[in-house]
Short mmCIF file of C-alpha atoms and ligand atoms in Angstrom, two decimals:
data_model
loop_
_atom_site.label_atom_id
_atom_site.label_comp_id
_atom_site.label_asym_id
_atom_site.label_seq_id
_atom_site.Cartn_x
_atom_site.Cartn_y
_atom_site.Cartn_z
CA MET A 8 -31.52 -20.51 38.79
CA THR A 9 -30.41 -21.51 35.26
CA SER A 10 -32.90 -21.39 32.41
CA ILE A 11 -32.81 -25.21 32.33
CA ASP A 12 -34.03 -25.38 35.96
CA LYS A 13 -36.58 -22.68 35.28
CA ASN A 14 -37.96 -24.61 32.35
CA ARG A 15 -37.84 -28.07 33.92
CA ILE A 16 -41.32 -29.59 34.22
CA ARG A 17 -41.72 -32.13 37.02
CA ILE A 18 -43.93 -35.06 36.12
CA PHE A 19 -46.18 -36.18 38.97
CA ASP A 20 -47.67 -39.51 37.98
CA THR A 21 -50.94 -40.44 39.64
CA THR A 22 -51.72 -43.66 37.74
CA LEU A 23 -51.64 -45.59 41.02
CA ARG A 24 -54.01 -43.18 42.78
CA ASP A 25 -56.29 -41.13 40.50
CA GLY A 26 -55.76 -43.66 37.69
CA GLU A 27 -56.80 -46.51 39.92
CA GLN A 28 -60.01 -44.58 40.61
CA SER A 29 -61.11 -45.30 37.01
CA PRO A 30 -64.37 -47.19 36.96
CA GLY A 31 -63.48 -50.87 36.73
CA CYS A 32 -59.80 -50.43 37.60
CA SER A 33 -58.01 -51.87 40.54
CA MET A 34 -54.52 -53.23 40.95
CA ASN A 35 -53.18 -55.60 43.53
CA LEU A 36 -49.94 -54.96 45.40
CA GLU A 37 -47.77 -56.91 43.03
CA GLU A 38 -49.23 -55.09 40.02
CA LYS A 39 -48.72 -51.70 41.69
CA LEU A 40 -45.08 -52.51 42.38
CA LYS A 41 -44.52 -53.47 38.75
CA VAL A 42 -46.15 -50.23 37.60
CA ALA A 43 -44.09 -48.19 40.09
CA ALA A 44 -40.85 -49.78 38.86
CA GLN A 45 -41.81 -48.98 35.27
CA LEU A 46 -42.73 -45.39 36.23
CA GLU A 47 -39.23 -44.96 37.63
CA ALA A 48 -37.80 -46.36 34.38
CA LEU A 49 -40.02 -43.91 32.51
CA GLY A 50 -38.37 -41.10 34.47
CA VAL A 51 -41.32 -39.58 36.30
CA ASP A 52 -40.30 -37.31 39.18
CA ILE A 53 -43.10 -38.07 41.63
CA ILE A 54 -45.23 -41.22 42.01
CA GLU A 55 -48.51 -40.82 43.86
CA ALA A 56 -48.78 -44.37 45.18
CA GLY A 57 -52.24 -44.23 46.73
CA PHE A 58 -54.52 -42.81 49.39
CA ALA A 59 -53.08 -44.42 52.51
CA ILE A 60 -56.17 -44.06 54.70
CA ALA A 61 -58.55 -45.45 52.05
CA SER A 62 -57.91 -49.09 52.92
CA GLU A 63 -55.37 -51.50 54.36
CA GLY A 64 -54.46 -52.40 50.75
CA ASP A 65 -53.79 -48.76 49.82
CA PHE A 66 -51.68 -48.29 52.95
CA GLU A 67 -49.58 -51.36 52.13
CA ALA A 68 -49.21 -50.25 48.52
CA VAL A 69 -47.97 -46.77 49.48
CA GLN A 70 -45.55 -48.31 51.98
CA ALA A 71 -44.26 -50.89 49.50
CA VAL A 72 -43.83 -48.37 46.67
CA ALA A 73 -42.08 -46.03 49.14
CA ASN A 74 -39.65 -48.84 49.94
CA ILE A 75 -38.71 -49.71 46.36
CA CYS A 76 -38.35 -46.27 44.75
CA ASP A 77 -34.89 -44.84 44.92
CA LYS A 78 -35.13 -41.92 42.53
CA ALA A 79 -38.74 -40.77 42.44
CA ILE A 80 -40.47 -38.88 45.22
CA VAL A 81 -43.31 -41.04 46.59
CA ALA A 82 -46.55 -39.31 47.59
CA SER A 83 -49.69 -40.34 49.43
CA LEU A 84 -52.95 -38.44 49.25
CA ALA A 85 -54.61 -37.24 52.47
CA ARG A 86 -57.72 -35.18 53.21
CA ALA A 87 -57.39 -32.21 55.55
CA GLY A 88 -57.82 -34.13 58.83
CA ALA A 89 -55.19 -35.33 61.27
CA ALA A 90 -56.06 -39.02 60.85
CA ASP A 91 -55.52 -38.88 57.08
CA ILE A 92 -52.25 -36.99 57.36
CA GLU A 93 -50.83 -39.21 60.08
CA ARG A 94 -51.82 -42.33 58.14
CA ALA A 95 -50.14 -40.96 55.00
CA TRP A 96 -46.98 -40.27 56.94
CA ALA A 97 -46.99 -43.71 58.58
CA ALA A 98 -47.05 -45.27 55.09
CA LEU A 99 -44.43 -42.90 53.65
CA LYS A 100 -41.84 -42.53 56.33
CA GLY A 101 -39.62 -45.32 54.93
CA ALA A 102 -39.34 -43.52 51.58
CA ARG A 103 -36.08 -41.99 50.49
CA ASN A 104 -38.08 -38.99 49.20
CA PRO A 105 -41.54 -38.80 50.81
CA ARG A 106 -44.27 -36.27 50.03
CA ILE A 107 -47.59 -35.74 51.79
CA HIS A 108 -50.25 -34.52 49.37
CA THR A 109 -53.15 -32.98 51.23
CA PHE A 110 -56.22 -31.36 49.72
CA ILE A 111 -59.49 -29.62 50.48
CA ALA A 112 -62.16 -28.20 48.20
CA THR A 113 -62.26 -24.42 47.67
CA SER A 114 -65.24 -23.94 45.35
CA PRO A 115 -68.46 -22.50 46.87
CA LEU A 116 -70.38 -25.59 45.75
CA HIS A 117 -68.01 -28.12 47.29
CA MET A 118 -67.47 -26.12 50.49
CA LYS A 119 -71.22 -25.86 51.07
CA VAL A 120 -72.59 -29.15 49.78
CA LYS A 121 -69.74 -31.54 50.41
CA LEU A 122 -67.86 -30.09 53.35
CA ASN A 123 -70.57 -28.01 55.01
CA LYS A 124 -67.86 -25.49 55.92
CA SER A 125 -67.67 -21.72 55.59
CA PRO A 126 -64.74 -20.23 53.62
CA GLU A 127 -63.11 -19.14 56.91
CA GLU A 128 -63.39 -22.70 58.23
CA VAL A 129 -61.76 -24.01 55.06
CA LEU A 130 -58.86 -21.55 55.50
CA GLU A 131 -58.45 -22.79 59.06
CA ALA A 132 -58.46 -26.41 57.85
CA ILE A 133 -55.72 -25.55 55.33
CA ARG A 134 -53.62 -23.92 58.08
CA PHE A 135 -54.05 -26.95 60.31
CA SER A 136 -53.56 -29.71 57.74
CA VAL A 137 -50.63 -28.23 55.86
CA GLY A 138 -48.96 -27.23 59.14
CA LEU A 139 -49.35 -30.73 60.56
CA ALA A 140 -48.09 -32.34 57.33
CA ARG A 141 -45.07 -30.02 57.22
CA ASN A 142 -44.16 -30.91 60.81
CA LEU A 143 -43.95 -34.53 59.71
CA CYS A 144 -42.51 -34.25 56.21
CA PRO A 145 -40.33 -31.60 54.53
CA ASP A 146 -42.12 -32.01 51.19
CA VAL A 147 -45.81 -31.06 51.29
CA GLU A 148 -48.17 -30.56 48.38
CA TRP A 149 -51.50 -28.85 48.86
CA SER A 150 -54.36 -29.08 46.35
CA ALA A 151 -57.36 -26.80 46.01
CA GLU A 152 -59.96 -29.31 44.90
CA ASP A 153 -62.31 -27.87 42.26
CA ALA A 154 -59.98 -24.88 41.87
CA THR A 155 -61.41 -24.03 38.45
CA ARG A 156 -64.87 -23.37 39.91
CA SER A 157 -63.53 -21.45 42.92
CA ASP A 158 -63.87 -17.74 43.51
CA PRO A 159 -60.52 -16.27 42.29
CA ASP A 160 -60.09 -14.00 45.33
CA PHE A 161 -60.78 -16.84 47.75
CA LEU A 162 -58.47 -19.16 45.81
CA CYS A 163 -55.64 -16.62 46.13
CA ARG A 164 -56.22 -16.35 49.89
CA ALA A 165 -56.24 -20.14 50.24
CA VAL A 166 -53.02 -20.53 48.26
CA GLU A 167 -51.32 -17.85 50.33
CA VAL A 168 -52.33 -19.60 53.56
CA ALA A 169 -51.15 -22.99 52.26
CA ILE A 170 -47.73 -21.62 51.34
CA ARG A 171 -47.42 -19.76 54.63
CA SER A 172 -48.30 -22.98 56.48
CA GLY A 173 -45.50 -24.88 54.74
CA ALA A 174 -46.72 -26.19 51.37
CA THR A 175 -43.88 -26.47 48.86
CA THR A 176 -46.08 -27.39 45.87
CA ILE A 177 -49.47 -25.86 45.10
CA ASN A 178 -51.78 -27.84 42.84
CA LEU A 179 -54.77 -26.18 41.17
CA PRO A 180 -56.88 -29.05 39.84
CA ASP A 181 -59.56 -28.91 37.22
CA THR A 182 -61.36 -31.60 39.20
CA VAL A 183 -64.42 -31.78 36.98
CA GLY A 184 -62.78 -31.12 33.60
CA TYR A 185 -64.58 -27.78 33.20
CA ALA A 186 -61.72 -25.50 32.16
CA THR A 187 -60.63 -24.49 28.68
CA PRO A 188 -56.99 -23.84 27.77
CA GLU A 189 -57.57 -20.09 27.98
CA THR A 190 -59.33 -20.06 31.35
CA TYR A 191 -56.99 -22.62 32.93
CA GLY A 192 -53.87 -20.70 31.86
CA ALA A 193 -55.43 -17.42 33.03
CA MET A 194 -56.14 -18.90 36.48
CA PHE A 195 -52.46 -19.80 36.93
CA ARG A 196 -51.30 -16.38 35.73
CA ASP A 197 -53.72 -14.70 38.11
CA VAL A 198 -52.77 -16.74 41.18
CA ILE A 199 -49.03 -16.60 40.50
CA THR A 200 -49.05 -12.84 40.08
CA ARG A 201 -51.46 -11.98 42.90
CA VAL A 202 -50.36 -14.28 45.71
CA PRO A 203 -47.51 -12.45 47.51
CA ASN A 204 -45.56 -15.59 48.52
CA ALA A 205 -46.15 -17.47 45.21
CA ASP A 206 -42.41 -17.54 44.50
CA GLN A 207 -41.92 -19.92 47.45
CA ALA A 208 -43.82 -22.81 45.82
CA ILE A 209 -43.94 -24.78 42.60
CA PHE A 210 -47.32 -24.60 40.88
CA SER A 211 -48.89 -27.78 39.57
CA THR A 212 -51.60 -28.74 37.08
CA HIS A 213 -54.10 -31.59 37.50
CA CYS A 214 -56.61 -31.90 34.67
CA HIS A 215 -59.55 -34.21 34.09
CA ASN A 216 -60.69 -34.95 30.59
CA ASP A 217 -64.47 -34.48 30.67
CA LEU A 218 -64.37 -32.15 27.67
CA GLY A 219 -61.37 -33.86 26.07
CA LEU A 220 -59.20 -30.85 27.00
CA ALA A 221 -57.01 -32.26 29.77
CA VAL A 222 -53.72 -32.24 27.84
CA ALA A 223 -54.42 -28.89 26.15
CA ASN A 224 -55.26 -27.35 29.54
CA THR A 225 -52.09 -28.79 31.07
CA LEU A 226 -49.91 -27.30 28.33
CA SER A 227 -51.64 -23.95 28.69
CA ALA A 228 -50.91 -23.91 32.43
CA ILE A 229 -47.24 -24.68 31.75
CA MET A 230 -47.08 -21.65 29.46
CA ALA A 231 -48.61 -19.65 32.32
CA GLY A 232 -45.98 -20.71 34.86
CA ALA A 233 -46.86 -24.18 36.19
CA ARG A 234 -43.77 -26.33 36.63
CA GLN A 235 -45.31 -29.60 37.78
CA VAL A 236 -47.94 -31.61 35.89
CA GLU A 237 -50.10 -34.38 37.26
CA ALA A 238 -51.06 -37.06 34.79
CA THR A 239 -51.60 -40.78 34.31
CA VAL A 240 -50.35 -43.40 31.89
CA ASN A 241 -52.88 -43.85 29.04
CA GLY A 242 -54.89 -41.01 30.63
CA ILE A 243 -56.80 -43.40 32.90
CA GLY A 244 -58.73 -41.88 35.81
CA GLU A 245 -62.11 -40.88 37.22
CA ARG A 246 -64.87 -40.55 34.58
CA ALA A 247 -63.25 -39.50 31.27
CA GLY A 248 -59.81 -39.82 32.84
CA ASN A 249 -56.84 -37.57 33.59
CA ALA A 250 -54.33 -35.89 31.30
CA ALA A 251 -52.20 -38.57 29.62
CA VAL A 252 -48.57 -38.43 30.67
CA GLU A 253 -47.30 -39.74 27.33
CA GLU A 254 -49.18 -37.07 25.38
CA ILE A 255 -47.84 -34.24 27.53
CA ALA A 256 -44.27 -35.54 27.39
CA MET A 257 -44.31 -36.01 23.61
CA ALA A 258 -46.05 -32.67 22.99
CA LEU A 259 -43.27 -30.95 24.93
CA LYS A 260 -40.60 -32.94 23.11
CA VAL A 261 -41.94 -32.68 19.56
CA ARG A 262 -43.02 -29.00 19.87
CA HIS A 263 -39.98 -27.82 21.82
CA ASP A 264 -39.84 -24.96 19.30
CA VAL A 265 -42.98 -23.37 20.77
CA MET A 266 -42.88 -24.92 24.28
CA PRO A 267 -39.23 -24.77 25.36
CA TYR A 268 -39.54 -26.97 28.47
CA GLN A 269 -37.82 -30.19 29.51
CA THR A 270 -39.06 -33.23 31.38
CA GLY A 271 -37.11 -36.21 32.69
CA ILE A 272 -39.27 -38.64 30.67
CA VAL A 273 -37.36 -41.38 28.86
CA SER A 274 -39.67 -41.46 25.86
CA THR A 275 -38.57 -44.91 24.69
CA GLU A 276 -40.14 -46.35 27.87
CA ILE A 277 -43.59 -44.96 27.02
CA THR A 278 -45.01 -47.95 25.14
CA ARG A 279 -43.81 -50.38 27.78
CA ALA A 280 -45.50 -48.31 30.51
CA SER A 281 -48.68 -48.08 28.46
CA ARG A 282 -48.85 -51.82 27.84
CA LEU A 283 -48.13 -52.65 31.44
CA VAL A 284 -50.86 -50.32 32.71
CA SER A 285 -53.41 -51.58 30.23
CA GLY A 286 -52.45 -55.16 31.11
CA VAL A 287 -52.82 -54.79 34.86
CA THR A 288 -55.94 -52.61 34.79
CA GLY A 289 -57.69 -54.35 31.90
CA MET A 290 -58.38 -50.89 30.37
CA GLN A 291 -57.55 -51.38 26.73
CA VAL A 292 -56.05 -48.47 24.84
CA GLN A 293 -58.22 -47.30 21.94
CA ALA A 294 -56.55 -48.00 18.58
CA ASN A 295 -56.47 -44.33 17.54
CA LYS A 296 -55.16 -43.03 20.88
CA ALA A 297 -52.28 -40.56 20.37
CA ILE A 298 -48.75 -41.90 20.99
CA VAL A 299 -49.65 -45.37 22.30
CA GLY A 300 -52.64 -46.55 20.24
CA ALA A 301 -52.18 -49.50 17.90
CA ASN A 302 -52.84 -47.19 14.92
CA ALA A 303 -50.76 -44.24 16.14
CA PHE A 304 -48.07 -45.07 13.57
CA ALA A 305 -50.16 -47.01 11.02
CA HIS A 306 -50.60 -45.64 7.52
CA GLU A 307 -53.51 -46.88 5.48
CA SER A 308 -53.96 -44.72 2.39
CA GLY A 309 -51.82 -45.35 -0.67
CA ILE A 310 -50.70 -41.72 -0.82
CA HIS A 311 -49.52 -41.84 2.78
CA GLN A 312 -47.77 -45.19 2.31
CA ASP A 313 -45.99 -43.86 -0.76
CA GLY A 314 -44.83 -40.79 1.16
CA MET A 315 -43.67 -42.92 4.10
CA LEU A 316 -41.57 -45.12 1.83
CA LYS A 317 -39.83 -42.04 0.43
CA ASP A 318 -39.32 -40.28 3.76
CA SER A 319 -41.11 -41.10 7.02
CA SER A 320 -41.21 -37.42 8.04
CA THR A 321 -43.80 -36.84 5.31
CA TYR A 322 -46.51 -38.25 7.58
CA GLU A 323 -44.84 -38.84 10.95
CA ILE A 324 -43.94 -36.06 13.38
CA MET A 325 -42.11 -38.53 15.63
CA THR A 326 -40.84 -42.04 15.02
CA PRO A 327 -42.41 -45.13 16.59
CA ASP A 328 -38.94 -45.95 17.97
CA SER A 329 -38.86 -42.66 19.88
CA VAL A 330 -41.81 -43.85 22.01
CA GLY A 331 -40.63 -47.45 22.23
CA GLN A 332 -43.10 -48.80 19.63
CA GLY A 333 -41.06 -51.25 17.59
CA ALA A 334 -42.51 -52.59 14.36
CA THR A 335 -44.67 -55.67 14.89
CA ASN A 336 -42.39 -58.56 14.24
CA LEU A 337 -42.58 -62.27 14.11
CA VAL A 338 -40.82 -63.45 17.19
CA LEU A 339 -40.63 -67.05 18.20
CA GLY A 340 -41.97 -70.40 17.15
CA LYS A 341 -42.52 -73.77 18.70
CA HIS A 342 -38.85 -74.71 18.42
CA SER A 343 -37.67 -71.68 20.36
CA GLY A 344 -36.01 -72.54 23.65
CA ARG A 345 -35.79 -70.93 27.07
CA ALA A 346 -32.82 -68.73 26.14
CA ALA A 347 -34.56 -67.24 23.10
CA PHE A 348 -37.74 -66.66 25.10
CA ARG A 349 -35.78 -65.07 27.96
CA SER A 350 -33.95 -62.72 25.61
CA LYS A 351 -37.21 -61.76 23.86
CA LEU A 352 -38.77 -60.92 27.23
CA ALA A 353 -35.75 -58.80 28.18
CA GLU A 354 -35.90 -56.98 24.83
CA MET A 355 -39.58 -56.22 25.52
CA GLY A 356 -38.72 -54.89 28.96
CA TYR A 357 -40.07 -57.70 31.13
CA ASP A 358 -38.04 -58.54 34.21
CA LEU A 359 -39.52 -61.77 35.57
CA SER A 360 -38.57 -63.78 38.62
CA ASP A 361 -37.54 -67.43 38.02
CA ASN A 362 -40.99 -68.73 38.97
CA GLU A 363 -42.75 -66.16 36.79
CA PHE A 364 -40.43 -67.02 33.92
CA GLY A 365 -41.16 -70.73 34.35
CA ASP A 366 -44.93 -70.12 34.23
CA ALA A 367 -44.66 -67.79 31.25
CA PHE A 368 -42.43 -70.22 29.35
CA LYS A 369 -44.91 -73.06 29.84
CA ARG A 370 -47.74 -70.84 28.53
CA PHE A 371 -45.55 -69.77 25.61
CA LYS A 372 -44.88 -73.41 24.63
CA ASP A 373 -48.60 -74.21 24.75
CA LEU A 374 -49.30 -71.12 22.66
CA ALA A 375 -46.59 -71.94 20.11
CA ASP A 376 -48.13 -75.42 19.75
CA ALA A 377 -51.58 -73.95 19.15
CA LYS A 378 -50.57 -71.07 16.94
CA LYS A 379 -48.20 -71.02 13.97
CA GLN A 380 -46.79 -67.56 14.50
CA VAL A 381 -46.19 -65.86 17.83
CA PHE A 382 -46.04 -62.06 17.67
CA ASP A 383 -44.97 -59.41 20.18
CA GLU A 384 -48.64 -58.74 20.97
CA ASP A 385 -49.09 -62.42 21.82
CA ILE A 386 -46.19 -62.27 24.26
CA VAL A 387 -47.62 -59.15 25.91
CA ALA A 388 -51.06 -60.79 26.28
CA LEU A 389 -49.52 -63.98 27.58
CA VAL A 390 -47.27 -62.33 30.17
CA ASP A 391 -50.01 -59.99 31.35
CA ASP A 392 -52.46 -62.86 31.60
CA GLU A 393 -50.19 -65.46 33.19
CA VAL A 394 -47.54 -63.74 35.23
CA LEU A 395 -49.39 -60.81 36.71
CA ARG A 396 -52.09 -63.21 37.93
CA GLY A 397 -49.68 -65.62 39.63
CA HIS A 398 -50.76 -64.65 43.14
CA ASP A 399 -54.51 -64.44 42.55
CA ARG A 400 -56.49 -66.40 45.15
CA ILE A 401 -58.75 -67.95 42.54
CA GLN A 402 -57.18 -69.55 39.47
CA VAL A 403 -58.68 -71.40 36.50
CA VAL A 404 -57.35 -74.96 36.38
CA GLU A 405 -59.43 -76.67 33.69
CA VAL A 406 -62.28 -75.79 31.35
CA GLU A 407 -64.44 -78.24 29.45
CA VAL A 408 -67.41 -76.99 27.42
CA TYR A 409 -70.04 -78.75 25.32
CA CYS A 410 -71.63 -76.48 22.75
CA GLY A 411 -73.28 -76.49 19.33
CA SER A 412 -76.72 -76.06 17.82
CA ASN A 413 -78.22 -79.02 19.72
CA GLY A 414 -78.17 -77.86 23.33
CA PRO A 415 -78.14 -77.96 26.22
CA GLN A 416 -74.77 -76.31 26.41
CA ARG A 417 -72.81 -77.46 29.45
CA ALA A 418 -69.55 -76.61 31.21
CA ILE A 419 -67.33 -78.48 33.61
CA LEU A 420 -64.98 -76.12 35.37
CA THR A 421 -62.20 -76.69 37.90
CA LEU A 422 -60.92 -73.74 39.89
CA SER A 423 -58.21 -73.54 42.50
CA ILE A 424 -59.37 -71.43 45.44
CA ASP A 425 -56.62 -70.63 47.91
CA GLY A 426 -54.79 -73.70 46.63
CA GLU A 427 -57.72 -76.12 46.89
CA GLU A 428 -59.25 -77.53 43.70
CA VAL A 429 -63.03 -77.54 43.28
CA THR A 430 -65.14 -78.59 40.28
CA ALA A 431 -68.67 -77.78 39.12
CA ALA A 432 -70.76 -78.93 36.18
CA THR A 433 -73.48 -76.55 35.00
CA ARG A 434 -75.79 -75.80 32.08
CA GLY A 435 -76.47 -72.47 30.50
CA ASN A 436 -78.03 -70.54 27.71
CA GLY A 437 -74.96 -70.97 25.50
CA PRO A 438 -71.42 -72.03 26.44
CA VAL A 439 -70.34 -68.72 27.98
CA ASP A 440 -73.43 -68.64 30.20
CA ALA A 441 -72.82 -72.27 31.24
CA LEU A 442 -69.22 -71.44 32.12
CA PHE A 443 -70.09 -68.33 34.10
CA ASN A 444 -72.81 -70.28 35.93
CA ALA A 445 -70.11 -72.75 37.00
CA ILE A 446 -67.99 -69.89 38.35
CA ARG A 447 -71.02 -68.52 40.23
CA LYS A 448 -71.65 -71.95 41.71
CA LEU A 449 -68.06 -72.36 42.89
CA VAL A 450 -67.63 -68.76 44.13
CA PRO A 451 -71.07 -67.38 45.04
CA HIS A 452 -71.27 -63.62 44.49
CA ASP A 453 -74.98 -62.91 44.22
CA ASP A 454 -74.63 -59.13 44.57
CA ALA A 455 -72.31 -58.78 41.58
CA VAL A 456 -73.74 -58.05 38.15
CA LEU A 457 -72.02 -58.73 34.84
CA ASN A 458 -71.97 -55.36 33.07
CA LEU A 459 -69.76 -56.13 30.10
CA TYR A 460 -68.50 -59.14 28.20
CA GLN A 461 -66.26 -58.29 25.26
CA VAL A 462 -63.98 -60.34 23.02
CA HIS A 463 -61.24 -59.10 20.74
CA ALA A 464 -58.54 -60.87 18.75
CA VAL A 465 -54.98 -60.03 19.80
CA THR A 466 -53.63 -60.51 16.26
CA ALA A 467 -55.05 -61.44 12.86
CA GLY A 468 -55.84 -65.03 11.80
CA THR A 469 -58.28 -67.68 12.95
CA ASP A 470 -55.65 -69.07 15.32
CA ALA A 471 -55.27 -65.68 17.06
CA GLN A 472 -55.46 -65.42 20.83
CA ALA A 473 -58.76 -64.05 22.05
CA GLU A 474 -58.57 -61.35 24.69
CA VAL A 475 -61.75 -61.19 26.74
CA SER A 476 -62.78 -58.31 29.02
CA VAL A 477 -65.40 -58.66 31.72
CA VAL A 478 -66.77 -55.91 33.97
CA LEU A 479 -68.46 -56.90 37.23
CA ALA A 480 -70.29 -54.37 39.39
CA GLU A 481 -71.18 -54.79 43.04
CA ASN A 482 -72.62 -52.16 45.38
CA GLY A 483 -71.40 -49.23 43.31
CA ARG A 484 -67.91 -50.70 42.77
CA SER A 485 -66.92 -52.03 39.40
CA VAL A 486 -63.92 -54.07 38.33
CA ARG A 487 -62.61 -55.15 34.97
CA GLY A 488 -60.97 -58.52 34.39
CA THR A 489 -59.17 -59.73 31.30
CA GLY A 490 -58.04 -63.10 30.05
CA ALA A 491 -56.22 -64.28 26.94
CA HIS A 492 -56.09 -67.68 25.26
CA THR A 493 -56.41 -69.20 21.80
CA ASP A 494 -59.63 -70.78 23.08
CA THR A 495 -62.18 -67.99 23.54
CA LEU A 496 -64.01 -69.91 26.28
CA VAL A 497 -60.86 -70.48 28.32
CA ALA A 498 -60.07 -66.76 27.89
CA SER A 499 -63.63 -65.99 29.07
CA ALA A 500 -63.23 -68.07 32.22
CA ARG A 501 -59.88 -66.45 32.96
CA ALA A 502 -61.32 -62.95 32.45
CA TYR A 503 -64.28 -63.60 34.76
CA VAL A 504 -62.06 -65.11 37.43
CA ASN A 505 -59.63 -62.21 37.10
CA ALA A 506 -62.52 -59.80 37.71
CA LEU A 507 -63.58 -61.79 40.77
CA ASN A 508 -60.06 -61.59 42.20
CA LYS A 509 -60.12 -57.83 41.67
CA LEU A 510 -63.52 -57.57 43.29
CA MET A 511 -62.09 -59.19 46.40
CA VAL A 512 -59.28 -56.60 46.44
CA LYS A 513 -61.81 -53.81 45.99
CA ARG A 514 -64.09 -55.11 48.73
CA GLY A 515 -61.17 -54.46 51.09
CA LYS A 516 -61.35 -50.75 50.32
CA SER A 517 -63.50 -48.47 52.40
CA ALA A 518 -66.17 -46.32 50.82
CA LEU A 519 -63.82 -43.32 50.62
CA SER A 520 -64.42 -41.54 47.37
CA ALA A 521 -63.83 -37.92 48.15
CA ALA A 522 -60.86 -37.41 45.87
CA GLY A 523 -61.33 -37.12 42.13
O1 KIV B 605 -59.13 -34.09 40.76
C1 KIV B 605 -58.76 -33.69 41.87
O2 KIV B 605 -59.12 -32.60 42.35
C2 KIV B 605 -57.89 -34.56 42.65
C3 KIV B 605 -57.27 -33.96 43.85
C4 KIV B 605 -57.47 -34.80 45.03
C5 KIV B 605 -55.83 -33.66 43.59
O3 KIV B 605 -57.64 -35.69 42.26
ZN1 ZN B 606 -58.13 -35.91 40.08
#
């Protein structure tokens, strides 16, 4: 093996599986396919496309992603039972490079409380599940859920059994985000040196961010011998999220002097991936987020600005271009035609079908009429809002609102539900309440509660587009919808309706929640 192979870190992206388990996140099939295509462009090695047995929708998503990926390995998660593994394989078997990813918990707490199994029974389950998966698929990953709270001797025995049963990748997750860089690295060193057949598998990290240490822990495990990392775009995931793929990739690139490892990540695709994921999930990226936040390359103080003008390396350890963050620029105006709009979309990495382009162009013209200057951020909000919603069952057709200090505030709303237009007129305690009452009247959803209503301006100026986020919760499930428009109330209706569409997708999922 050359030193390049030895130091090659495989990137296993789990945005579509663990990332989608973020509270409030869910993606429909079309959105998942767009994300998968962008993940391939980003150069990830493995795409975990879902948890095939979790729902019909997850099964279809794994199958569809498996069918479109021609470079990346496509994985499906499966618990340690035959039904899970067979379902994963049924979804994956059309893939050019399939992987079954099976897992079982190994910590005393999980084995007792969650699985009600003795350690010996867990070892037997590993033997059975990994063996069955390997009979179906040549590429099998096994994960020791809650590895960081497992007994080290038992963990070593479990890993040895998994490798002997046919696992080619061994993942040691920090499921609850409990590890520190020192303890996580030490666990890998311990397992890799003590397990006799460790050289027959690639070791993988999987870190959650409960203590804000997910990326640091991941890097520590690489230094200790891990050669695969599991991560998500923007770090989305259960609770405080997973390790962020863009942070790991750029840390390895920028600090190659102290971490001499390579990944296949095409760093200039990072911003595009980040924007797409935040657009389809509605999870906005915080402004000061490393690498992809709006302020990641912004310089406020005079001293910093002066230094930047003289030489950007005074205050920047990487350039915005290197992560695909171009400077914000004025793009198009109301006289711009189809060709200019098409070439702007291509430059920003959007690849739209003819119908999608037609819809987006109409929205762009309306926006350019309403707003003097159209910026890149406007185009992103517009495309995310219009195009990715094209197949939603419920669509906002028309919004009319009466508001002001002399109530009552009223709304007249027309929705299209499965292609049929319906209208309601309602009152409310303010225009937003009136509007949401109209939605409730047209699409009753008594069990769902509105947990968040948030407005932010996409760009500066009083003519800026408003981007509204709405979180709806129903029976322990929560979904986030977003909508953008220069009229805040139209954006509000679109956000609420987007959340309702996502709720319908989520209702299709079973109550499976075993995997973190
Ligand atoms: O966090 C975790 O342990 C997981 C496993 C299922 C890999 O997501
Ligand atoms: Zn996880």
